[in-house]
XYZ file of N, CA and C in Angstrom:
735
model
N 30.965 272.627 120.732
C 29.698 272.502 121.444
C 29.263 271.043 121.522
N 29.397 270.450 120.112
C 28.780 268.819 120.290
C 30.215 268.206 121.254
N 30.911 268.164 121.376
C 32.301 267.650 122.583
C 31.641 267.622 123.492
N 31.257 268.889 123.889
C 30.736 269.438 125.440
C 29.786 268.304 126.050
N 28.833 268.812 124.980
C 27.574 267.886 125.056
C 28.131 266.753 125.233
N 28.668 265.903 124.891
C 28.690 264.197 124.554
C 29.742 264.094 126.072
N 30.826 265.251 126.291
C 31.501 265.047 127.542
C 30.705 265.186 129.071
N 29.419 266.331 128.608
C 28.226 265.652 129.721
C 27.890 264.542 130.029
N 27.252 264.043 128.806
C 26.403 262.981 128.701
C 26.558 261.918 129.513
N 28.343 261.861 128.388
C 29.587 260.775 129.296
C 29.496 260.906 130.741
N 30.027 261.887 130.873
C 29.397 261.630 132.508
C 28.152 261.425 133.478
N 26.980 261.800 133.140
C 26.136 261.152 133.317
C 26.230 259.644 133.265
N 26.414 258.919 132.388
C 26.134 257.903 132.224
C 27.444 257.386 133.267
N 29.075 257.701 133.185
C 29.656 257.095 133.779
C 29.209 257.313 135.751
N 28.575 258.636 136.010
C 28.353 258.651 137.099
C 27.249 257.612 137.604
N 26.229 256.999 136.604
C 25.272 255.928 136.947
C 25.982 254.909 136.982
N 26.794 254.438 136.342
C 27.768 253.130 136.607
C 28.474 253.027 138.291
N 29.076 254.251 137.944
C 29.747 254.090 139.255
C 28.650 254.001 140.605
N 27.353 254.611 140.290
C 26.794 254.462 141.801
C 26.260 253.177 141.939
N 26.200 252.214 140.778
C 25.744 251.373 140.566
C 26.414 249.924 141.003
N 27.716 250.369 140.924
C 28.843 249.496 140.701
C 29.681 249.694 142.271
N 28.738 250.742 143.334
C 29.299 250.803 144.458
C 30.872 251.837 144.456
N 31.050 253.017 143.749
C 32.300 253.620 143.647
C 31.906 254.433 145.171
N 33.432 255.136 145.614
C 32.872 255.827 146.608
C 32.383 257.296 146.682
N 31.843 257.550 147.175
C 30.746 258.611 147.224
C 31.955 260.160 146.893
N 33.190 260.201 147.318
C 34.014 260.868 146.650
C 34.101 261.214 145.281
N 34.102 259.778 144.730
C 34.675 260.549 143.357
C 33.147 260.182 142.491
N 32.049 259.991 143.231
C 30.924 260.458 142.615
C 30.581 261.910 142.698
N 30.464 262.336 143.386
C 30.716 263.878 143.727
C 31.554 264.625 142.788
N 32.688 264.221 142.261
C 33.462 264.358 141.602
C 33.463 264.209 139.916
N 32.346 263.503 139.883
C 31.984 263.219 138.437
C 30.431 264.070 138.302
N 30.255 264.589 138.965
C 28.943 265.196 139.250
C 28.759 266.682 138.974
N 30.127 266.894 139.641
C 30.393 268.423 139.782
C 31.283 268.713 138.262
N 32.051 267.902 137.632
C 32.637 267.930 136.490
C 31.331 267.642 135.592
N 29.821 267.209 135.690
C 28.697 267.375 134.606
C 28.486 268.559 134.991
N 28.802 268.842 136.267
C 27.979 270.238 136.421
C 28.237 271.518 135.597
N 29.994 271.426 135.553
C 30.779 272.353 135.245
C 30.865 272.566 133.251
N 30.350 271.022 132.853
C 30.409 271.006 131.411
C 28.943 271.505 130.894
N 27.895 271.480 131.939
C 26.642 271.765 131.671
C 26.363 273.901 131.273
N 26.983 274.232 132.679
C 27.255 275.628 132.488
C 27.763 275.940 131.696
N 28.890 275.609 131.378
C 29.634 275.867 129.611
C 29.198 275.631 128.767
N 28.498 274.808 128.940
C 27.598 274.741 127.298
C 26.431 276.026 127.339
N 25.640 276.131 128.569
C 25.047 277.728 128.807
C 25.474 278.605 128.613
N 26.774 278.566 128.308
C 27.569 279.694 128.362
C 27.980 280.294 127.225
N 28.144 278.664 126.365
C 28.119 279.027 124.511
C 27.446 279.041 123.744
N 25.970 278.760 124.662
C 24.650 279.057 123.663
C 24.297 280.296 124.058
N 24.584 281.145 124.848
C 24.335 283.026 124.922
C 24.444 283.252 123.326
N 23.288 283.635 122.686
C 22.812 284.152 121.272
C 22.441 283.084 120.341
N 21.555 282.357 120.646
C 21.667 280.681 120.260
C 20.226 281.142 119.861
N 19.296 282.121 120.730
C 17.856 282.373 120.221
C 17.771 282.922 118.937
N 19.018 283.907 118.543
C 18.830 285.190 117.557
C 19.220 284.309 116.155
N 19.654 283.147 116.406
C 20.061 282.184 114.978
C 18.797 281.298 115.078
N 18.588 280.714 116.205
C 17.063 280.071 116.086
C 15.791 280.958 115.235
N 15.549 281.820 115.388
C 14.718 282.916 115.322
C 15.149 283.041 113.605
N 16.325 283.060 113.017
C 16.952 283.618 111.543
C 16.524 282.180 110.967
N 16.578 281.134 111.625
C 15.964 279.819 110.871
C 14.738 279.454 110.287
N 13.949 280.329 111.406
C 12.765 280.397 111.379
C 12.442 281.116 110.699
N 12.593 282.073 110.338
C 12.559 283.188 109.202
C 12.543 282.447 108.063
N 13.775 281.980 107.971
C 14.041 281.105 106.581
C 12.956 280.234 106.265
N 12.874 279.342 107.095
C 11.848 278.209 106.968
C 10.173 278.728 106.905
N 10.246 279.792 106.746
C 8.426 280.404 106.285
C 8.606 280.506 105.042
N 9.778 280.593 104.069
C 9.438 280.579 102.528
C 9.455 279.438 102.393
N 9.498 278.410 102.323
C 9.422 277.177 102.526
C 8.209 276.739 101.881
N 8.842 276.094 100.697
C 7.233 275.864 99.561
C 6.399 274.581 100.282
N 6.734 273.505 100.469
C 5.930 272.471 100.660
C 5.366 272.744 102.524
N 4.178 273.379 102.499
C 3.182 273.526 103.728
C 3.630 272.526 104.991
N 3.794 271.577 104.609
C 3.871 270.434 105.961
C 5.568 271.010 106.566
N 6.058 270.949 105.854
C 7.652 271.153 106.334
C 7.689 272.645 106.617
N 7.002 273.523 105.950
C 7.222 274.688 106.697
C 6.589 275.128 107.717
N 5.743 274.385 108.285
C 5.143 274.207 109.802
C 6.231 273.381 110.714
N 6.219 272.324 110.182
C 7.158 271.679 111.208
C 8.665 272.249 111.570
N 9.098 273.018 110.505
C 10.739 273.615 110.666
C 10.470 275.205 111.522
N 9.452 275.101 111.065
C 8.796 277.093 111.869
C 8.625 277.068 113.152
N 7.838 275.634 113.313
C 7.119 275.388 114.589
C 8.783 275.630 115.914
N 9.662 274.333 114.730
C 10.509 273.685 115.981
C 11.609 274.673 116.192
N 11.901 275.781 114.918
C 13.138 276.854 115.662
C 11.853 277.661 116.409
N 11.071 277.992 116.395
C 10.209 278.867 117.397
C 10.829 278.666 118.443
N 10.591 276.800 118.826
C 10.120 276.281 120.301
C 11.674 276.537 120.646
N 13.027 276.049 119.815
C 14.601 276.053 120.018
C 14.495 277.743 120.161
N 13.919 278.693 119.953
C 14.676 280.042 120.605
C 13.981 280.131 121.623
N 12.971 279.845 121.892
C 12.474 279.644 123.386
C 13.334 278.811 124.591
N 13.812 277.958 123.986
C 13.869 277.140 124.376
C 15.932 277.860 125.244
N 16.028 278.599 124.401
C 17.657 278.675 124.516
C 17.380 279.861 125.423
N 16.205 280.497 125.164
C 15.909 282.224 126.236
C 15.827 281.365 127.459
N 15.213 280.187 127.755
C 14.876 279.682 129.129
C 16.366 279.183 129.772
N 17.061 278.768 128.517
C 18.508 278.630 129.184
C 19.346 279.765 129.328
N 19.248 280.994 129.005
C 20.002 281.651 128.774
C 19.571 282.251 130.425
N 18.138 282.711 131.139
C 17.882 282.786 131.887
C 18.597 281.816 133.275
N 18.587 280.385 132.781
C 19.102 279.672 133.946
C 20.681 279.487 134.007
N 21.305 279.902 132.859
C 22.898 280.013 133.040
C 22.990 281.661 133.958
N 22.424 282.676 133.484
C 22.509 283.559 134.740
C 22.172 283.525 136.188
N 21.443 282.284 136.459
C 20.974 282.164 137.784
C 22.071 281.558 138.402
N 22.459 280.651 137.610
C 23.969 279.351 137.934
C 25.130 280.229 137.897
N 25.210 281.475 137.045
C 26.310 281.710 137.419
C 26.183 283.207 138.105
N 25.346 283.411 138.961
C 25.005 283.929 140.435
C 24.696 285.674 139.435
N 24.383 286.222 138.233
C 24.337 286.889 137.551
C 22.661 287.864 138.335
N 21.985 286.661 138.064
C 20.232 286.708 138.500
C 19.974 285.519 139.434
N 20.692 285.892 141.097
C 20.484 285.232 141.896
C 19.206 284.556 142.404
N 18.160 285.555 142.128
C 16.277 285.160 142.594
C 16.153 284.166 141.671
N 16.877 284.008 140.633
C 15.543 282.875 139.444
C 15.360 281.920 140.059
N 13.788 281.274 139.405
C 13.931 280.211 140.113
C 13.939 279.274 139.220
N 15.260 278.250 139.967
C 15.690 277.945 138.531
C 14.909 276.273 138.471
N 14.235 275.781 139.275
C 13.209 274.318 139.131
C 12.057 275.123 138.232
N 11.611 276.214 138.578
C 10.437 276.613 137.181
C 11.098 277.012 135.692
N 12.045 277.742 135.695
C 12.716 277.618 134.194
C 13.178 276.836 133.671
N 13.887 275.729 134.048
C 14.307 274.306 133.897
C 13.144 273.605 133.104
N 11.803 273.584 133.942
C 10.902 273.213 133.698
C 10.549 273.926 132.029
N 10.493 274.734 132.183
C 10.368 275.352 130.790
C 11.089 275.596 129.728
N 11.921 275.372 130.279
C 13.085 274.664 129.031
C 12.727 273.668 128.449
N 12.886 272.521 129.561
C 12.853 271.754 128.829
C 11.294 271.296 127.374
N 10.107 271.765 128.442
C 8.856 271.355 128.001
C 8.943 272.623 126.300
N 9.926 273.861 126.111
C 10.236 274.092 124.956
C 10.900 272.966 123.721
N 12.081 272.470 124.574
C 12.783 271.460 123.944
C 11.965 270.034 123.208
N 10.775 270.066 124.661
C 10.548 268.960 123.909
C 9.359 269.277 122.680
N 8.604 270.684 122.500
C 7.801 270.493 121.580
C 8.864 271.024 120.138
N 10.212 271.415 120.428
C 10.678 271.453 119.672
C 10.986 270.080 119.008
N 11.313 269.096 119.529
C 11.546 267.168 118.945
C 9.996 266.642 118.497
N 8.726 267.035 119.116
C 8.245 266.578 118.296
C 7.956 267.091 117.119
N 8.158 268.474 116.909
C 8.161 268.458 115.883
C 9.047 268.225 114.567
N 10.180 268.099 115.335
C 11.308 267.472 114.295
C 11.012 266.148 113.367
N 10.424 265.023 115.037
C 9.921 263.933 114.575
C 8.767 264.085 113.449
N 8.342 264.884 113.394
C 6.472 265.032 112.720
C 6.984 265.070 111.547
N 8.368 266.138 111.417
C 8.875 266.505 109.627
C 9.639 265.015 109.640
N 10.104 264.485 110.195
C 11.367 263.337 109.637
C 10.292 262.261 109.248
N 8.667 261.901 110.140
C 7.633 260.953 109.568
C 7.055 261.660 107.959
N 6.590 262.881 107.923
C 6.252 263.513 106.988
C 6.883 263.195 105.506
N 8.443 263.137 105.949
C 9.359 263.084 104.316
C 9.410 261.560 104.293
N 9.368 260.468 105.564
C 9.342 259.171 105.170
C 8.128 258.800 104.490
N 7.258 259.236 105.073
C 6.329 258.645 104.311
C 6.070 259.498 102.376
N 6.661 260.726 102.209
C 6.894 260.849 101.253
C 7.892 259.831 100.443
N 8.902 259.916 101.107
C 9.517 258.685 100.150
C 9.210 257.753 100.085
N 8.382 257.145 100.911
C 7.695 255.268 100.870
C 7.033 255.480 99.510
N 5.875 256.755 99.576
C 4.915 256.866 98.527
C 5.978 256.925 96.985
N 7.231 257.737 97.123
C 7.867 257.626 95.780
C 8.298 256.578 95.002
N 9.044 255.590 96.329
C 9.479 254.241 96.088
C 8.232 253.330 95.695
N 7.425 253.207 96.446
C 6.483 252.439 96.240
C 5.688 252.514 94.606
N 5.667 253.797 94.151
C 5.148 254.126 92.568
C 6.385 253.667 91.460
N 7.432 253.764 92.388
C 8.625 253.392 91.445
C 8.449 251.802 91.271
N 8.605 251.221 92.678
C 8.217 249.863 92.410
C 7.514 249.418 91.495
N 5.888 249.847 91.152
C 4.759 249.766 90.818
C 5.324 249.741 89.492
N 5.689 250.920 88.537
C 6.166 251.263 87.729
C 7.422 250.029 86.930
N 8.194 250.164 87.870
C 9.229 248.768 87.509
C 8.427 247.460 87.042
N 7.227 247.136 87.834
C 6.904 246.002 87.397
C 5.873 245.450 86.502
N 5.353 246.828 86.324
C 4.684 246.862 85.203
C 5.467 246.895 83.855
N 6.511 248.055 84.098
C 7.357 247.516 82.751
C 7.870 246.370 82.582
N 7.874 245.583 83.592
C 8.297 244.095 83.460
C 7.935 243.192 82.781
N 6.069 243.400 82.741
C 5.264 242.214 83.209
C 5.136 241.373 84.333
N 5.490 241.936 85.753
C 5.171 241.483 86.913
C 4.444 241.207 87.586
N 3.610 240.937 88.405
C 2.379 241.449 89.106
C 2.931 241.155 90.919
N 1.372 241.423 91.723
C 1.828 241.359 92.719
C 2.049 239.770 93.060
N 2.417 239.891 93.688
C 2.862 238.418 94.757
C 1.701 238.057 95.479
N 1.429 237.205 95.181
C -0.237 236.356 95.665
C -1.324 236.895 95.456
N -1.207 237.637 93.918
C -2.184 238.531 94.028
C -2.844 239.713 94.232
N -3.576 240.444 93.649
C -3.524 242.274 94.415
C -4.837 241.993 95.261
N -5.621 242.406 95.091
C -7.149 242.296 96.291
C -7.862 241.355 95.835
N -8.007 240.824 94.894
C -9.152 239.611 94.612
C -8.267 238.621 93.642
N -8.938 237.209 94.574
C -8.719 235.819 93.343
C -6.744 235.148 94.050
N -6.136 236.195 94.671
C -4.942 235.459 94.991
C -5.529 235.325 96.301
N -3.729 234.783 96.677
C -3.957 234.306 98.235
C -4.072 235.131 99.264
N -4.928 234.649 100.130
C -5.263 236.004 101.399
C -6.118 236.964 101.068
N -6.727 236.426 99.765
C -8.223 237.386 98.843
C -9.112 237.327 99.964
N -9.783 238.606 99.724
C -11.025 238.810 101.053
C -12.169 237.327 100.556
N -12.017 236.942 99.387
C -12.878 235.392 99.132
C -11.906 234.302 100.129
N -11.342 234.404 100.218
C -10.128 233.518 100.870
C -10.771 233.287 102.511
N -11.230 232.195 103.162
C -11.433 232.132 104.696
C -10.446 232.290 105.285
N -10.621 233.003 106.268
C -9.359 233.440 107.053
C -7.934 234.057 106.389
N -8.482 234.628 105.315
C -6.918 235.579 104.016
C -6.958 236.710 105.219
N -7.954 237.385 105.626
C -7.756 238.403 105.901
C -6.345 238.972 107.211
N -6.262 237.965 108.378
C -4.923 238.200 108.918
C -3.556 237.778 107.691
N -3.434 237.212 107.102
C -2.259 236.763 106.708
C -1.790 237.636 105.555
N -3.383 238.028 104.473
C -2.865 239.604 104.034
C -2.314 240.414 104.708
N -2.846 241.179 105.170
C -2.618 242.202 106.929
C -1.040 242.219 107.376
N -0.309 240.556 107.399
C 0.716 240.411 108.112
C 1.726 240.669 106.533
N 1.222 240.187 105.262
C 1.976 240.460 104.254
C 1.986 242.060 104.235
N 1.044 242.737 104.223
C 1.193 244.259 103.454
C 2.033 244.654 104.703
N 2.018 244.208 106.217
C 2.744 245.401 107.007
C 3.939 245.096 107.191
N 4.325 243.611 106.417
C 6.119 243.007 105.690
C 6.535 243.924 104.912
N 5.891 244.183 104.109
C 6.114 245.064 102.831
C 6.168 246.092 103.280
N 5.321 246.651 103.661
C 5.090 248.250 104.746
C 7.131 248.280 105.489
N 6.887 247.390 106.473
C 8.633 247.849 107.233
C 9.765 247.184 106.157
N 9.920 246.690 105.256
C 11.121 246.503 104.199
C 11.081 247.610 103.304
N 10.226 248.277 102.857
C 9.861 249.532 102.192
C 10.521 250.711 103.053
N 9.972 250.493 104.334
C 10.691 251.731 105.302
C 12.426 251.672 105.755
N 12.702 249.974 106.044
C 14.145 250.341 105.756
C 14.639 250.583 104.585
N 14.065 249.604 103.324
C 14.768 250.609 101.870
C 14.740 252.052 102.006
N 14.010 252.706 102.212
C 14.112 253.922 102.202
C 14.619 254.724 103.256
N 15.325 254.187 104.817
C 15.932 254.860 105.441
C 17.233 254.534 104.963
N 17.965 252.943 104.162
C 18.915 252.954 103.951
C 19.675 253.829 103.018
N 18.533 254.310 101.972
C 18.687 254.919 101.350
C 18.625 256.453 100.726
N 18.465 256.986 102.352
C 18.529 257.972 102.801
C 19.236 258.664 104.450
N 20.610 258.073 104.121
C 21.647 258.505 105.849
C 21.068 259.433 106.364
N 21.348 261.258 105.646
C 21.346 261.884 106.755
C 19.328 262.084 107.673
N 18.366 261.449 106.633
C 17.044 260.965 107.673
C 17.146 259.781 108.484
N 17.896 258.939 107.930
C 17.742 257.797 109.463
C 18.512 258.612 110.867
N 20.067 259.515 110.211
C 20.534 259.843 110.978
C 19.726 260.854 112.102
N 18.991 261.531 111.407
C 17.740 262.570 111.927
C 16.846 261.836 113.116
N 16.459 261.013 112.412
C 15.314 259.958 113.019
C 15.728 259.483 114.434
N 17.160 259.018 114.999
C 17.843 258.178 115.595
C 18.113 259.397 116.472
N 18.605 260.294 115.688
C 18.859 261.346 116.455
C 18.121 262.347 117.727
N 16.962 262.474 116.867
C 15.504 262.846 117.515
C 15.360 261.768 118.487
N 15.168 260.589 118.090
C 14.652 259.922 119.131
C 15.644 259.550 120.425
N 16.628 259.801 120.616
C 17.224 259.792 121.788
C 17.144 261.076 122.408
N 17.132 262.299 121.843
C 16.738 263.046 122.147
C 15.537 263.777 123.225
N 14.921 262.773 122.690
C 12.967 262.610 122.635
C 13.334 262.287 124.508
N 14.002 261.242 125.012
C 14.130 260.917 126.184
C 14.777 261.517 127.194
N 15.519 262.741 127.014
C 16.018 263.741 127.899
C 14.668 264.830 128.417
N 14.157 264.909 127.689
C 12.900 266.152 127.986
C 11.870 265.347 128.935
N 11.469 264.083 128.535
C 10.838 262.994 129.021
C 10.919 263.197 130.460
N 12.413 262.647 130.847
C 12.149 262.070 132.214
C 12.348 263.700 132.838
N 13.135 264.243 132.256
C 13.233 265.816 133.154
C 11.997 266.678 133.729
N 10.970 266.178 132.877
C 9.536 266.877 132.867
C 8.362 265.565 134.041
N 9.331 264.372 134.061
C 8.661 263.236 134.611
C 7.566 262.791 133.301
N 7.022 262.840 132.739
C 6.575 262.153 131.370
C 6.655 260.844 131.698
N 7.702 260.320 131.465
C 8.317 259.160 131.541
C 9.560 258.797 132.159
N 10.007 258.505 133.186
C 10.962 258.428 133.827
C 11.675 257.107 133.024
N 12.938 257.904 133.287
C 14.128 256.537 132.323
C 15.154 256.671 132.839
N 15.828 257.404 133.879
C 16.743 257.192 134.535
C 17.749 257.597 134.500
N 19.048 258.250 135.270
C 20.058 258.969 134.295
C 20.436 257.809 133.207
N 20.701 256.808 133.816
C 21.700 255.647 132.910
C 21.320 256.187 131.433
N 19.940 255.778 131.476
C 19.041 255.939 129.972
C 19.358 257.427 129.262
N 19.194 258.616 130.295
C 19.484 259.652 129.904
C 20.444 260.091 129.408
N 21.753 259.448 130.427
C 23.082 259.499 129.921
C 23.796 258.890 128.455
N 22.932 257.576 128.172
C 23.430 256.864 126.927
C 22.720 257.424 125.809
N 21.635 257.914 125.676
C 21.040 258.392 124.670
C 21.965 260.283 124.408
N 21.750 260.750 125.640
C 22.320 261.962 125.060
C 24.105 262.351 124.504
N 24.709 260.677 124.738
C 25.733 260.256 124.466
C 25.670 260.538 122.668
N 24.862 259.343 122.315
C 24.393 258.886 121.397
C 24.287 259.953 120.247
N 23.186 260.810 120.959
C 22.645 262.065 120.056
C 23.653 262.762 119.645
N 24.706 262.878 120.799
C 25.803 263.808 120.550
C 26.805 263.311 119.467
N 27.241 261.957 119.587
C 28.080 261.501 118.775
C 27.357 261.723 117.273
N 26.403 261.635 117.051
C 25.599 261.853 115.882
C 25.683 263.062 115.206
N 25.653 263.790 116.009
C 25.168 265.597 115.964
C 27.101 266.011 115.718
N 28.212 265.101 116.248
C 29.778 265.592 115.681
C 29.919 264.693 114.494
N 28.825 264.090 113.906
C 29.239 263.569 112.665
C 28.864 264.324 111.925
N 27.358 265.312 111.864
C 27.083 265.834 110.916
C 27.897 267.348 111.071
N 28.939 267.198 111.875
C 30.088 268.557 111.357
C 30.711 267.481 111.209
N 31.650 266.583 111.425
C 32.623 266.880 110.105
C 32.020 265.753 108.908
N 30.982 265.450 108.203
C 30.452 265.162 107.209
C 29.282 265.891 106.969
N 29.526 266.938 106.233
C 27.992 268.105 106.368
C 27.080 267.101 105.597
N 27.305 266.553 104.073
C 26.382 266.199 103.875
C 24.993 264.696 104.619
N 25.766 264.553 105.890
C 24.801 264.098 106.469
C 23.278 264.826 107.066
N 23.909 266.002 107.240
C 22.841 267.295 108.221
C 21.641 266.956 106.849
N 20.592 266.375 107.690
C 19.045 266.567 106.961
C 18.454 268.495 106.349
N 18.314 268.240 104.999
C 18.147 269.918 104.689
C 16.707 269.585 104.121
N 15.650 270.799 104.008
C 15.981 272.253 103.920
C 16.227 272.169 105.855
């Protein structure tokens, strides 16, 4: 399934090159009708894709910590919705349920898909900022057993102290240094969430322009859902990348 996907994508993206790059209108057609043909097949191997969405979701209501079991509940909800709206438009494509109409289910696909990513995104911000808060007490902790303190000071008497004229931007620019070196320590030190994170967010841009949201273009569409895909065949063959619960 992730092949499929990424052998779409690929084409997408190679079909924007070529119109770009002046190929002839032949073998654009030709790269068009070969997304077309990898698109249906993938419709074709998500037939029962809702009834495992739906068993996820199940799962994810025992789910002790409240924030994550909203966000994992929320987003297989929106993914079996999301696969009924495809499952509907692979029968229209493949002449099964000739009437659908398939610009309004499309539409609703996708606008499933996409409240399914944000909520992916909502849990992948949720556990970062859990881990900032862990690291950050760990820090705290380390340097107290040290005898450390902060660096220019904590809120009063160092540098950039609210007594300080003009401390107040240059604090500001220190804590939100600290703020993004804190956040890559902790994505480095956590693969399969950066992988999540990176993942989602290319993601995030297929639903986008399909819905008009934000228009980005196939090119854009094509390289990101490239992207996602190559991501999404790493976490089969390295499971322990796949972000759990």
């Amino acid at each position: 399934m992730g092949k499929l996907r990424a052998a779409q994508y690929a084409c997408s993206l190679l079909g924007h090159a070529l119109q770009r790059h002046g190929a002839s209108p032949e073998l654009q057609k030709q790269i068009r009708q070969l997304e077309g043909h990898l698109s249906l097949g993938r419709k074709l191997l998500r037939l029962g894709n809702s009834a495992d969405a739906l068993e996820s979701a199940k799962r994810a209501v025992h789910l002790s910590d409240v924030v994550l079991r909203f966000c994992i509940t929320v987003s297989h909800l929106n993914r079996a919705l999301y696969f009924a709206c495809d499952n509907v438009l692979w029968a229209g494509k493949s002449g099964l349920a000739p009437r659908v109409d398939q610009e309004k289910w499309a539409q609703r696909s996708f606008r499933y898909y996409l409240f399914s990513l944000i909520m992916n995104l909502s849990r992948d911000a949720y556990e970062i900022r859990l881990l900032m808060e862990q690291e950050s007490s760990a820090c705290s902790r380390r340097l107290k057993g040290s005898g450390g303190g902060v660096p220019g000071g904590s809120e009063t008497g160092g540098l950039g102290g609210p007594g300080t004229p003009g401390g107040g931007l240059p604090q500001l620019a220190l804590k939100l240094r600290l703020q993004v070196l804190l956040l890559a320590r902790v994505l480095k030190g956590h693969p399969p969430l950066l992988l999540d994170v990176v993942r989602n967010a290319c993601d995030l841009f297929i639903p986008l322009d399909k819905l008009g949201l934000w228009r980005c273009g196939p090119g854009i569409v094509g390289l990101c859902g490239l992207v996602s895909s190559i991501l999404s065949i790493l976490t089969l063959i390295y499971p322990w990348l796949r972000l759990k619960p």
